């Protein structure tokens, strides 16, 4: 009873202190008092068709307002990696305080500044601003029909909607078209109008979404089509394999009853004949187990991030999706170590520390290597996408001090808990020679054909994902993405099981790499599709945007391939273990 009274007293005192402290409303809390300062952040400017080629807003010779400069620091790792460069506009804006058209600065337009503006207008430069985390876009200027005279928009007309003490809507109208003539002065002006709005704060980002695009009937049709493909494939695999396996089991049971002479004269073929080699360690077991562990981790990251995105509207915060993905990837490192370490131990691997390092740094090295290469181009272009040195140090620190130790924990657990080889068949000391077979049964052909159906189940969704990343769309239909991920996994497992069954029936026991690569070949088709998308669906141009596009599309496709390969192998491994468990082996 005394303890309860003590707790009530402490809580009361803390509440009283909290009430006495001054309450400061700002853009982090998204609540404002009347006449409180509203910050207009200028972010980036760049070509409309090259979304990733962005520069600091004041890299163009715009002038700054008269208010004192406010510094902005990258609040998340995702902000820094995505090239967010917020700079204070210098405009005096206060909550619910209207401003008539006011000149805030003048541009001394010499020849160099005019040439900079003309270049920006010719390349359709747009700029982005933020008020209370709400993005605003505007165009720098426009040219006349002949393309000889160029005009700069000089008047920013802001209309801000508020609901209670929160900002829920911002609209920008560009006016005041002024011809660019050297050695003149151009006055830049702005106005602010406030209006009440019925939009709730939770729904203020709905205006940026495009339901007509993402919920188009072709999107629903693609999901339905993929779902029907799953039903067909699962039914086909179940019917064919169960019926065929039943015949195989019957034949093998009959062979068990024959004497040795009858068995020698009988029809010796099929997947049972390779029972002594089917669980033989794969070639390059260190690389193989590292790929499987990385693929399992990528699948875990994809699943968790999609679930988080479905629960939380990550698109409402700058860089939140990328920051979440990095955090989840680091946190799921034990998954990589567990599956990679246990598989390597089952295959008799001894150099487990080397395997752990390869598994831990396989994906980070690929991503960082591509990012650093593109970073040199970004530095050459003076683009805002250039990654700061401090951010590089932060990413390397995450790799060495978070990912590696967690991977070590997962590897130790995997080796100790499930690292013992418990195969249903004994492995022969001498490998069985692989007989000749028809050309379409060769692993290379199976690998090339294995990725067609998985790609067919996701290629429509790839279009929507590409458009949201490479164009001005916000992807928000994560329920669709979850369905597509589930469909992709089911189709991949079904296809790899069929491919592996045909391979084993041809008495070829090299199923491990074949199952992985046949599923991973989906990435080749995705990367080929990215070429089609680049040349026929976009108007991107220039060295920076092209290298950025194809560099990160290669990273995305490779990660997708590793994930599909791991999913295909895990499903096929369960299938192979199941069929050889149910057969009597001498």
Coordinates of C-alpha atoms in Angstrom, one line a residue:
X1 CA 0.0 0.0 0.0
X2 CA 2.9 2.4 0.8
X3 CA 4.6 1.5 -2.5
X4 CA 1.4 2.4 -4.4
X5 CA 1.1 5.8 -2.6
X6 CA 4.8 6.5 -3.4
X7 CA 4.2 5.7 -7.1
X8 CA 1.2 8.0 -7.3
X9 CA 3.2 10.8 -5.7
X10 CA 6.0 10.4 -8.2
X11 CA 3.7 10.4 -11.2
X12 CA 1.8 13.5 -9.8
X13 CA 5.1 15.4 -9.4
X14 CA 6.3 14.4 -12.9
X15 CA 3.0 15.5 -14.4
X16 CA 3.2 18.9 -12.5
X17 CA 6.7 19.5 -13.8
X18 CA 5.6 18.6 -17.3
X19 CA 2.8 21.2 -17.1
X20 CA 5.2 23.9 -15.9
X21 CA 7.7 23.3 -18.7
X22 CA 7.1 25.4 -21.8
X23 CA 5.4 23.5 -24.6
X24 CA 7.1 23.9 -28.0
X25 CA 5.2 22.9 -31.1
X26 CA 7.2 22.2 -34.2
X27 CA 7.3 20.2 -37.4
X28 CA 8.5 17.1 -35.5
X29 CA 5.3 17.1 -33.5
X30 CA 3.3 18.5 -36.4
X31 CA 1.3 20.8 -34.1
X32 CA 1.6 24.6 -34.1
X33 CA 0.4 27.6 -32.1
X34 CA -1.0 30.6 -33.8
X35 CA 1.7 32.9 -35.3
X36 CA 4.3 30.2 -34.7
X37 CA 7.1 29.9 -37.3
X38 CA 6.6 27.5 -40.2
X39 CA 9.8 26.4 -42.0
X40 CA 9.8 26.1 -45.8
X41 CA 12.6 23.8 -46.7
X42 CA 14.1 23.9 -50.2
X43 CA 15.2 20.3 -51.1
X44 CA 16.5 19.5 -54.5
X45 CA 16.3 20.5 -58.2
X46 CA 16.8 18.4 -61.2
X47 CA 15.6 17.1 -64.6
X48 CA 12.0 15.9 -64.6
X49 CA 12.8 12.8 -66.6
X50 CA 15.8 11.9 -64.4
X51 CA 14.3 11.5 -61.0
X52 CA 17.5 10.4 -59.3
X53 CA 19.7 13.1 -60.8
X54 CA 19.1 15.8 -58.2
X55 CA 21.1 18.8 -57.1
X56 CA 20.9 21.2 -54.2
X57 CA 18.1 23.8 -54.8
X58 CA 20.6 26.7 -54.4
X59 CA 23.0 25.1 -56.9
X60 CA 20.9 27.1 -59.3
X61 CA 21.4 30.9 -58.8
X62 CA 18.2 31.3 -56.8
X63 CA 18.3 33.9 -54.0
X64 CA 17.6 33.4 -50.3
X65 CA 15.0 35.1 -48.2
X66 CA 16.0 37.6 -45.5
X67 CA 15.3 35.4 -42.4
X68 CA 18.2 33.9 -40.5
X69 CA 19.4 30.6 -41.8
X70 CA 18.3 27.4 -40.1
X71 CA 20.5 24.3 -40.4
X72 CA 19.1 20.9 -41.1
X73 CA 20.8 17.7 -40.2
X74 CA 20.0 14.3 -41.7
X75 CA 17.6 12.8 -39.2
X76 CA 17.8 9.2 -40.6
X77 CA 20.3 7.2 -42.5
X78 CA 17.7 6.8 -45.3
X79 CA 17.6 10.6 -45.7
X80 CA 21.3 10.8 -46.2
X81 CA 21.4 7.9 -48.6
X82 CA 18.5 9.2 -50.7
X83 CA 20.2 12.6 -51.2
X84 CA 17.8 14.8 -49.1
X85 CA 19.5 18.2 -48.9
X86 CA 17.1 20.5 -47.0
X87 CA 18.1 24.2 -46.9
X88 CA 16.1 27.0 -45.3
X89 CA 14.3 29.2 -47.9
X90 CA 14.5 32.3 -45.7
X91 CA 10.8 33.0 -46.2
X92 CA 8.8 34.3 -43.2
X93 CA 5.8 32.1 -42.8
X94 CA 3.7 31.9 -39.6
X95 CA 0.9 29.6 -38.7
X96 CA -2.5 31.1 -39.8
X97 CA -0.8 34.4 -40.7
X98 CA -1.5 35.3 -44.3
X99 CA 1.1 37.1 -46.4
X100 CA 0.2 39.2 -49.4
X101 CA 2.6 39.1 -52.4
X102 CA 5.9 40.2 -51.0
X103 CA 9.4 40.4 -52.6
X104 CA 11.9 38.5 -50.5
X105 CA 15.0 38.9 -52.7
X106 CA 16.4 39.9 -56.0
X107 CA 18.6 38.0 -58.5
X108 CA 21.4 39.9 -60.2
X109 CA 21.2 38.1 -63.5
X110 CA 24.6 38.1 -65.2
X111 CA 25.4 35.9 -68.2
X112 CA 26.6 33.0 -66.1
X113 CA 23.4 32.9 -64.0
X114 CA 21.2 33.3 -67.1
X115 CA 23.0 30.4 -68.8
X116 CA 22.4 28.2 -65.7
X117 CA 18.7 29.0 -65.7
X118 CA 18.5 28.5 -69.5
X119 CA 20.1 25.1 -69.2
X120 CA 17.7 24.1 -66.4
X121 CA 14.7 25.2 -68.4
X122 CA 15.9 23.4 -71.5
X123 CA 16.2 20.2 -69.4
X124 CA 12.8 20.6 -67.7
X125 CA 14.2 21.1 -64.2
X126 CA 11.7 20.8 -61.4
X127 CA 12.4 21.6 -57.7
X128 CA 11.0 20.1 -54.5
X129 CA 10.2 21.8 -51.2
X130 CA 8.8 20.7 -47.9
X131 CA 6.4 22.3 -45.4
X132 CA 5.7 20.2 -42.3
X133 CA 7.0 17.1 -44.1
X134 CA 4.5 17.7 -47.0
X135 CA 6.3 17.7 -50.4
X136 CA 5.7 20.4 -52.9
X137 CA 6.9 20.5 -56.5
X138 CA 7.3 23.4 -58.8
X139 CA 8.9 24.0 -62.2
X140 CA 11.8 26.3 -62.7
X141 CA 10.6 28.0 -65.9
X142 CA 9.5 27.4 -69.5
X143 CA 10.6 28.3 -73.0
X144 CA 8.5 29.8 -75.8
X145 CA 7.3 27.7 -78.7
X146 CA 10.4 28.4 -80.8
X147 CA 12.7 27.6 -77.9
X148 CA 14.5 31.0 -78.3
X149 CA 13.3 32.9 -75.3
X150 CA 13.3 31.4 -71.8
X151 CA 11.2 32.5 -68.9
X152 CA 11.6 32.1 -65.1
X153 CA 8.7 31.7 -62.7
X154 CA 9.3 34.3 -60.0
X155 CA 6.2 34.2 -57.8
X156 CA 5.5 31.3 -55.4
X157 CA 1.9 31.4 -54.4
X158 CA 1.4 29.1 -51.4
X159 CA -2.0 28.0 -50.2
X160 CA -1.9 26.0 -46.9
X161 CA -4.8 24.1 -45.5
X162 CA -5.1 23.5 -41.7
X163 CA -7.2 21.3 -39.5
X164 CA -7.2 22.5 -35.9
X165 CA -3.6 23.1 -35.0
X166 CA -2.1 20.9 -37.8
X167 CA -1.2 21.5 -41.4
X168 CA -3.0 19.0 -43.7
X169 CA -2.5 20.4 -47.2
X170 CA -0.1 22.6 -49.2
X171 CA -0.5 23.8 -52.8
X172 CA 2.0 25.8 -54.9
X173 CA 1.0 27.9 -57.9
X174 CA 3.9 29.3 -59.9
X175 CA 3.2 32.7 -61.5
X176 CA 5.1 35.8 -62.5
X177 CA 6.8 34.7 -65.7
X178 CA 9.8 36.9 -66.4
X179 CA 12.0 36.7 -69.5
X180 CA 15.7 35.9 -68.9
X181 CA 17.7 38.8 -70.1
X182 CA 21.4 39.3 -69.0
X183 CA 22.4 42.1 -66.7
X184 CA 18.9 42.6 -65.3
X185 CA 17.5 42.3 -61.8
X186 CA 14.7 39.7 -61.2
X187 CA 12.6 40.1 -58.1
X188 CA 11.5 36.9 -56.4
X189 CA 8.2 37.1 -54.5
X190 CA 5.8 34.9 -52.5
X191 CA 2.4 34.9 -50.8
X192 CA 0.8 32.7 -48.2
X193 CA -2.9 32.1 -47.9
X194 CA -4.4 29.9 -45.1
X195 CA -7.7 28.0 -45.3
X196 CA -9.6 25.6 -43.1
X197 CA -9.8 22.1 -44.3
X198 CA -11.9 19.0 -43.5
X199 CA -9.0 16.7 -44.3
X200 CA -7.9 14.7 -41.2
X201 CA -4.2 14.8 -40.3
X202 CA -4.0 11.0 -40.8
X203 CA -5.3 11.3 -44.4
X204 CA -3.2 14.3 -45.5
X205 CA -1.0 12.1 -47.7
X206 CA -3.9 10.7 -49.7
X207 CA -3.7 13.4 -52.3
X208 CA -0.2 12.2 -53.3
X209 CA -1.4 8.7 -53.9
X210 CA -2.7 7.6 -57.3
X211 CA -5.5 5.0 -56.8
X212 CA -6.4 5.1 -60.5
X213 CA -2.9 3.9 -61.4
X214 CA -2.2 1.3 -58.7
X215 CA -5.7 0.0 -58.4
X216 CA -6.3 -0.1 -62.1
X217 CA -8.1 -3.2 -63.4
X218 CA -4.9 -4.5 -65.1
X219 CA -3.3 -4.6 -61.6
X220 CA -6.2 -6.7 -60.2
X221 CA -6.2 -8.8 -63.3
X222 CA -2.5 -9.6 -62.9
X223 CA -3.0 -10.6 -59.3
X224 CA -6.0 -12.9 -60.3
X225 CA -3.9 -14.3 -63.2
X226 CA -1.0 -15.1 -61.0
X227 CA -3.3 -16.6 -58.4
X228 CA -4.8 -18.9 -61.1
X229 CA -1.3 -19.8 -62.2
X230 CA -0.5 -20.9 -58.6
X231 CA -3.6 -23.1 -58.4
X232 CA -2.9 -24.6 -61.7
X233 CA 0.8 -25.3 -60.9
X234 CA 0.2 -26.6 -57.4
X235 CA -2.6 -28.9 -58.8
X236 CA -0.4 -30.0 -61.7
X237 CA 2.6 -30.7 -59.5
X238 CA 0.5 -32.6 -57.0
X239 CA -1.2 -34.7 -59.6
X240 CA 1.8 -35.5 -61.7
X241 CA 4.3 -36.0 -58.9
X242 CA 2.0 -37.9 -56.6
X243 CA 0.8 -40.2 -59.4
X244 CA 4.3 -40.7 -60.8
X245 CA 5.8 -41.2 -57.4
X246 CA 3.1 -43.7 -56.6
X247 CA 4.1 -45.7 -59.7
X248 CA 7.8 -45.3 -58.8
X249 CA 7.2 -46.6 -55.2
X250 CA 5.2 -49.5 -56.6
X251 CA 7.9 -50.4 -59.0
X252 CA 10.6 -50.1 -56.5
X253 CA 8.6 -52.2 -54.0
X254 CA 8.2 -54.9 -56.6
X255 CA 11.9 -54.8 -57.3
X256 CA 12.6 -55.4 -53.6
X257 CA 10.7 -58.8 -54.0
X258 CA 12.8 -59.9 -57.0
X259 CA 16.0 -61.9 -56.7
X260 CA 19.3 -60.4 -57.8
X261 CA 19.1 -62.0 -61.3
X262 CA 15.6 -60.7 -62.0
X263 CA 16.6 -57.3 -60.7
X264 CA 19.7 -57.2 -63.0
X265 CA 17.5 -58.1 -66.0
X266 CA 14.9 -55.5 -64.9
X267 CA 14.5 -51.9 -65.8
X268 CA 17.1 -50.1 -63.7
X269 CA 16.5 -46.4 -64.0
X270 CA 15.0 -43.5 -62.2
X271 CA 15.6 -41.3 -59.2
X272 CA 16.1 -44.2 -56.8
X273 CA 19.3 -45.2 -58.6
X274 CA 21.1 -42.1 -57.4
X275 CA 20.2 -42.5 -53.7
X276 CA 23.8 -42.9 -52.8
X277 CA 24.8 -39.6 -54.4
X278 CA 21.8 -37.4 -54.0
X279 CA 22.9 -36.1 -50.6
X280 CA 26.5 -35.6 -51.7
X281 CA 27.9 -32.2 -50.8
X282 CA 27.4 -29.6 -53.5
X283 CA 30.4 -28.3 -55.4
X284 CA 31.7 -25.1 -53.8
X285 CA 29.8 -25.7 -50.6
X286 CA 31.1 -22.5 -49.0
X287 CA 29.7 -20.2 -51.7
X288 CA 26.6 -22.3 -52.0
X289 CA 25.7 -22.2 -48.2
X290 CA 26.5 -18.5 -48.1
X291 CA 24.1 -17.8 -51.0
X292 CA 21.4 -19.9 -49.3
X293 CA 21.9 -18.0 -46.0
X294 CA 21.8 -14.6 -47.7
X295 CA 18.7 -15.6 -49.7
X296 CA 16.9 -16.7 -46.5
X297 CA 17.8 -13.3 -44.9
X298 CA 16.6 -11.3 -47.9
X299 CA 13.3 -13.2 -47.8
X300 CA 12.9 -12.4 -44.1
X301 CA 13.7 -8.8 -44.7
X302 CA 11.2 -8.6 -47.6
X303 CA 8.5 -10.2 -45.5
X304 CA 9.0 -8.0 -42.4
X305 CA 9.4 -4.7 -44.3
X306 CA 6.2 -5.4 -46.3
X307 CA 4.3 -6.2 -43.1
X308 CA 5.6 -3.0 -41.4
X309 CA 4.7 -1.0 -44.5
X310 CA 1.2 -2.4 -44.4
X311 CA 0.8 -1.4 -40.7
X312 CA 2.6 1.9 -40.8
X313 CA 2.5 4.4 -43.7
X314 CA 6.2 4.6 -44.3
X315 CA 5.8 6.8 -47.3
X316 CA 4.8 9.7 -45.1
X317 CA 8.3 10.1 -43.6
X318 CA 11.4 11.0 -45.7
X319 CA 13.7 8.0 -46.1
X320 CA 11.7 5.9 -43.6
X321 CA 11.4 2.9 -46.0
X322 CA 15.2 2.7 -46.6
X323 CA 16.0 3.2 -42.9
X324 CA 13.5 0.5 -42.0
X325 CA 15.0 -1.9 -44.5
X326 CA 18.5 -1.3 -43.3
X327 CA 17.5 -1.8 -39.6
X328 CA 15.6 -5.0 -40.4
X329 CA 18.4 -6.3 -42.5
X330 CA 20.9 -5.8 -39.7
X331 CA 18.5 -7.3 -37.1
X332 CA 17.8 -10.4 -39.3
X333 CA 21.6 -11.3 -39.6
X334 CA 21.2 -14.3 -37.4
X335 CA 18.9 -15.8 -40.0
X336 CA 21.7 -15.6 -42.5
X337 CA 24.2 -17.2 -40.1
X338 CA 21.8 -19.9 -39.0
X339 CA 20.8 -21.3 -42.4
X340 CA 24.2 -20.7 -44.0
X341 CA 26.2 -22.1 -41.1
X342 CA 24.0 -25.2 -40.6
X343 CA 24.0 -26.1 -44.3
X344 CA 27.8 -25.7 -44.5
X345 CA 28.2 -27.9 -41.5
X346 CA 25.9 -30.5 -43.0
X347 CA 28.0 -30.6 -46.1
X348 CA 31.1 -31.3 -44.0
X349 CA 32.6 -27.8 -44.2
X350 CA 35.5 -27.1 -41.9
X351 CA 36.4 -23.4 -42.6
X352 CA 33.2 -22.1 -41.0
X353 CA 34.7 -18.7 -40.0
X354 CA 35.5 -17.9 -43.6
X355 CA 32.0 -19.0 -44.6
X356 CA 30.5 -16.8 -42.0
X357 CA 32.4 -13.7 -43.3
X358 CA 31.4 -14.5 -46.9
X359 CA 27.7 -14.9 -45.9
X360 CA 27.7 -11.8 -43.7
X361 CA 29.3 -9.5 -46.3
X362 CA 28.0 -11.0 -49.6
X363 CA 25.0 -8.6 -49.9
X364 CA 26.5 -5.6 -48.2
X365 CA 29.6 -5.8 -50.4
X366 CA 27.5 -6.0 -53.5
X367 CA 25.3 -3.0 -52.5
X368 CA 28.2 -0.9 -51.2
X369 CA 30.4 -1.6 -54.2
X370 CA 27.7 -0.5 -56.6
X371 CA 26.8 2.5 -54.4
X372 CA 30.5 3.6 -54.2
X373 CA 30.9 3.3 -57.9
X374 CA 27.9 5.4 -58.6
X375 CA 29.0 7.8 -55.9
X376 CA 32.1 8.7 -57.9
X377 CA 29.8 9.7 -60.8
X378 CA 27.6 11.6 -58.4
X379 CA 30.6 13.5 -57.0
X380 CA 31.7 14.3 -60.6
X381 CA 28.2 15.7 -61.3
X382 CA 28.1 17.5 -57.9
X383 CA 24.7 15.8 -57.4
X384 CA 22.9 15.6 -54.0
X385 CA 23.0 11.8 -54.4
X386 CA 26.7 11.8 -53.5
X387 CA 26.9 9.9 -50.2
X388 CA 28.6 11.9 -47.4
X389 CA 31.8 10.4 -45.9
X390 CA 30.1 10.2 -42.4
X391 CA 27.2 8.2 -43.9
X392 CA 29.8 5.7 -45.4
X393 CA 31.4 5.4 -42.0
X394 CA 28.0 4.7 -40.4
X395 CA 27.1 2.0 -43.0
X396 CA 30.5 0.3 -42.5
X397 CA 30.1 0.5 -38.7
X398 CA 26.7 -1.3 -39.1
X399 CA 28.3 -4.0 -41.1
X400 CA 31.2 -4.6 -38.8
X401 CA 29.6 -4.0 -35.4
X402 CA 26.0 -5.2 -35.9
X403 CA 25.7 -7.5 -38.9
X404 CA 28.9 -9.5 -38.3
X405 CA 28.4 -10.2 -34.6
X406 CA 24.7 -11.2 -35.1
X407 CA 25.8 -13.4 -38.0
X408 CA 28.3 -15.1 -35.8
X409 CA 25.6 -15.8 -33.2
X410 CA 23.4 -17.3 -35.9
X411 CA 26.2 -19.4 -37.3
X412 CA 27.1 -20.9 -33.9
X413 CA 23.4 -21.7 -33.3
X414 CA 23.0 -23.2 -36.8
X415 CA 26.1 -25.4 -36.5
X416 CA 25.1 -26.6 -33.0
X417 CA 21.4 -27.1 -33.4
X418 CA 21.0 -28.4 -36.9
X419 CA 24.5 -28.8 -38.3
X420 CA 24.6 -32.6 -38.1
X421 CA 24.1 -34.5 -41.4
X422 CA 20.9 -36.6 -40.9
X423 CA 20.3 -37.7 -44.4
X424 CA 17.9 -40.6 -45.0
X425 CA 20.4 -42.3 -47.4
X426 CA 24.1 -43.1 -46.9
X427 CA 26.4 -41.3 -49.3
X428 CA 28.6 -43.5 -51.4
X429 CA 32.3 -43.1 -51.2
X430 CA 32.8 -43.1 -55.0
X431 CA 30.5 -40.8 -57.1
X432 CA 28.3 -42.6 -59.5
X433 CA 28.9 -41.7 -63.2
X434 CA 26.2 -39.5 -64.7
X435 CA 24.7 -41.2 -67.8
X436 CA 24.0 -39.3 -71.0
X437 CA 20.6 -37.8 -71.4
X438 CA 18.4 -35.9 -73.8
X439 CA 19.5 -32.3 -74.4
X440 CA 16.4 -30.8 -72.6
X441 CA 17.4 -32.6 -69.4
X442 CA 20.7 -30.9 -69.2
X443 CA 21.1 -28.7 -66.1
X444 CA 21.9 -25.7 -68.2
X445 CA 18.6 -25.9 -70.1
X446 CA 16.6 -26.5 -66.9
X447 CA 18.3 -23.4 -65.4
X448 CA 17.4 -21.2 -68.4
X449 CA 13.7 -22.4 -68.4
X450 CA 13.2 -22.5 -64.7
X451 CA 12.8 -18.7 -64.2
X452 CA 10.1 -18.2 -66.9
X453 CA 7.0 -19.0 -64.9
X454 CA 8.1 -17.2 -61.7
X455 CA 8.9 -14.1 -63.8
X456 CA 5.5 -14.5 -65.5
X457 CA 3.8 -14.3 -62.1
X458 CA 5.4 -11.0 -61.1
X459 CA 6.3 -9.1 -64.2
X460 CA 3.1 -6.9 -64.0
X461 CA 3.9 -6.0 -60.4
X462 CA 7.5 -5.2 -61.5
X463 CA 6.0 -2.5 -63.8
X464 CA 4.2 -0.9 -60.8
X465 CA 7.3 -1.1 -58.6
X466 CA 9.6 0.3 -61.3
X467 CA 7.2 3.2 -61.9
X468 CA 7.0 4.0 -58.2
X469 CA 10.7 4.1 -57.8
X470 CA 11.9 5.6 -61.2
X471 CA 8.9 7.9 -61.7
X472 CA 6.8 10.3 -59.6
X473 CA 4.5 7.7 -58.0
X474 CA 4.2 6.7 -54.3
X475 CA 3.8 2.9 -53.9
X476 CA 1.3 2.2 -51.2
X477 CA -0.5 -1.0 -52.1
X478 CA 1.6 -3.3 -50.0
X479 CA -1.2 -5.8 -49.7
X480 CA -0.7 -6.5 -53.4
X481 CA 3.1 -6.8 -52.9
X482 CA 2.5 -9.3 -50.1
X483 CA 0.3 -11.4 -52.3
X484 CA 2.8 -11.3 -55.1
X485 CA 5.6 -12.4 -52.8
X486 CA 3.6 -15.4 -51.6
X487 CA 2.6 -16.3 -55.2
X488 CA 6.3 -15.9 -56.3
X489 CA 7.5 -18.3 -53.6
X490 CA 4.8 -20.9 -54.3
X491 CA 5.4 -20.8 -58.1
X492 CA 9.2 -20.9 -57.6
X493 CA 9.0 -24.0 -55.3
X494 CA 6.7 -25.8 -57.6
X495 CA 8.8 -25.2 -60.7
X496 CA 12.1 -26.2 -58.9
X497 CA 10.5 -29.4 -57.6
X498 CA 9.4 -30.4 -61.1
X499 CA 12.8 -29.5 -62.5
X500 CA 14.6 -31.5 -59.8
X501 CA 12.4 -34.5 -60.3
X502 CA 13.1 -34.6 -64.0
X503 CA 16.8 -34.2 -63.3
X504 CA 16.9 -37.0 -60.7
X505 CA 14.9 -39.3 -63.0
X506 CA 17.6 -38.8 -65.6
X507 CA 20.0 -40.1 -62.9
X508 CA 21.7 -36.7 -62.5
X509 CA 22.2 -36.0 -58.8
X510 CA 23.5 -32.4 -59.3
X511 CA 20.2 -31.0 -58.0
X512 CA 21.4 -28.6 -55.4
X513 CA 23.0 -26.0 -57.7
X514 CA 20.4 -26.7 -60.4
X515 CA 17.4 -26.0 -58.1
X516 CA 19.1 -22.8 -56.8
X517 CA 20.0 -21.5 -60.3
X518 CA 16.8 -22.5 -62.0
X519 CA 14.9 -20.4 -59.4
X520 CA 17.5 -17.6 -59.4
X521 CA 17.3 -17.3 -63.2
X522 CA 14.1 -15.3 -62.6
X523 CA 16.5 -12.4 -61.9
X524 CA 17.9 -12.6 -65.4
X525 CA 14.4 -12.1 -66.9
X526 CA 13.7 -9.2 -64.5
X527 CA 17.0 -7.5 -65.5
X528 CA 16.1 -8.0 -69.2
X529 CA 12.7 -6.5 -68.5
X530 CA 14.5 -3.5 -66.9
X531 CA 16.1 -2.8 -70.3
X532 CA 12.7 -2.8 -72.0
X533 CA 11.3 -0.5 -69.3
X534 CA 14.2 1.9 -69.6
X535 CA 14.1 2.3 -73.4
X536 CA 10.3 2.2 -73.9
X537 CA 8.7 3.4 -70.7
X538 CA 11.0 6.2 -69.6
X539 CA 12.7 9.3 -71.0
X540 CA 15.8 9.0 -68.9
X541 CA 19.1 10.2 -70.3
X542 CA 22.7 11.0 -69.3
X543 CA 25.6 9.1 -67.8
X544 CA 24.5 9.6 -64.2
X545 CA 20.9 8.5 -64.5
X546 CA 21.8 5.6 -66.8
X547 CA 24.5 4.3 -64.4
X548 CA 22.3 4.8 -61.4
X549 CA 19.4 2.9 -63.1
X550 CA 21.3 -0.1 -64.4
X551 CA 23.6 -0.3 -61.4
X552 CA 20.8 -0.5 -58.8
X553 CA 18.6 -2.6 -61.1
X554 CA 21.5 -5.1 -61.2
X555 CA 21.6 -5.0 -57.4
X556 CA 17.8 -5.4 -57.1
X557 CA 17.8 -8.3 -59.7
X558 CA 20.7 -10.1 -58.0
X559 CA 19.1 -9.8 -54.6
X560 CA 15.8 -11.1 -56.0
X561 CA 17.6 -14.0 -57.7
X562 CA 19.4 -15.0 -54.5
X563 CA 16.1 -14.9 -52.6
X564 CA 14.3 -17.0 -55.2
X565 CA 17.2 -19.4 -55.4
X566 CA 17.1 -19.9 -51.6
X567 CA 13.4 -20.4 -51.6
X568 CA 13.5 -22.9 -54.4
X569 CA 16.4 -24.8 -52.8
X570 CA 14.7 -25.0 -49.4
X571 CA 11.4 -26.3 -50.9
X572 CA 13.2 -28.7 -53.2
X573 CA 15.4 -30.0 -50.3
X574 CA 12.3 -30.8 -48.3
X575 CA 10.9 -32.6 -51.3
X576 CA 14.0 -34.7 -52.0
X577 CA 14.4 -35.6 -48.3
X578 CA 10.7 -36.7 -48.3
X579 CA 10.8 -39.0 -51.3
X580 CA 14.0 -40.7 -50.2
X581 CA 12.7 -41.2 -46.7
X582 CA 9.8 -43.2 -48.0
X583 CA 11.9 -45.6 -50.1
X584 CA 13.5 -48.7 -48.7
X585 CA 17.2 -48.4 -49.4
X586 CA 19.6 -51.4 -49.0

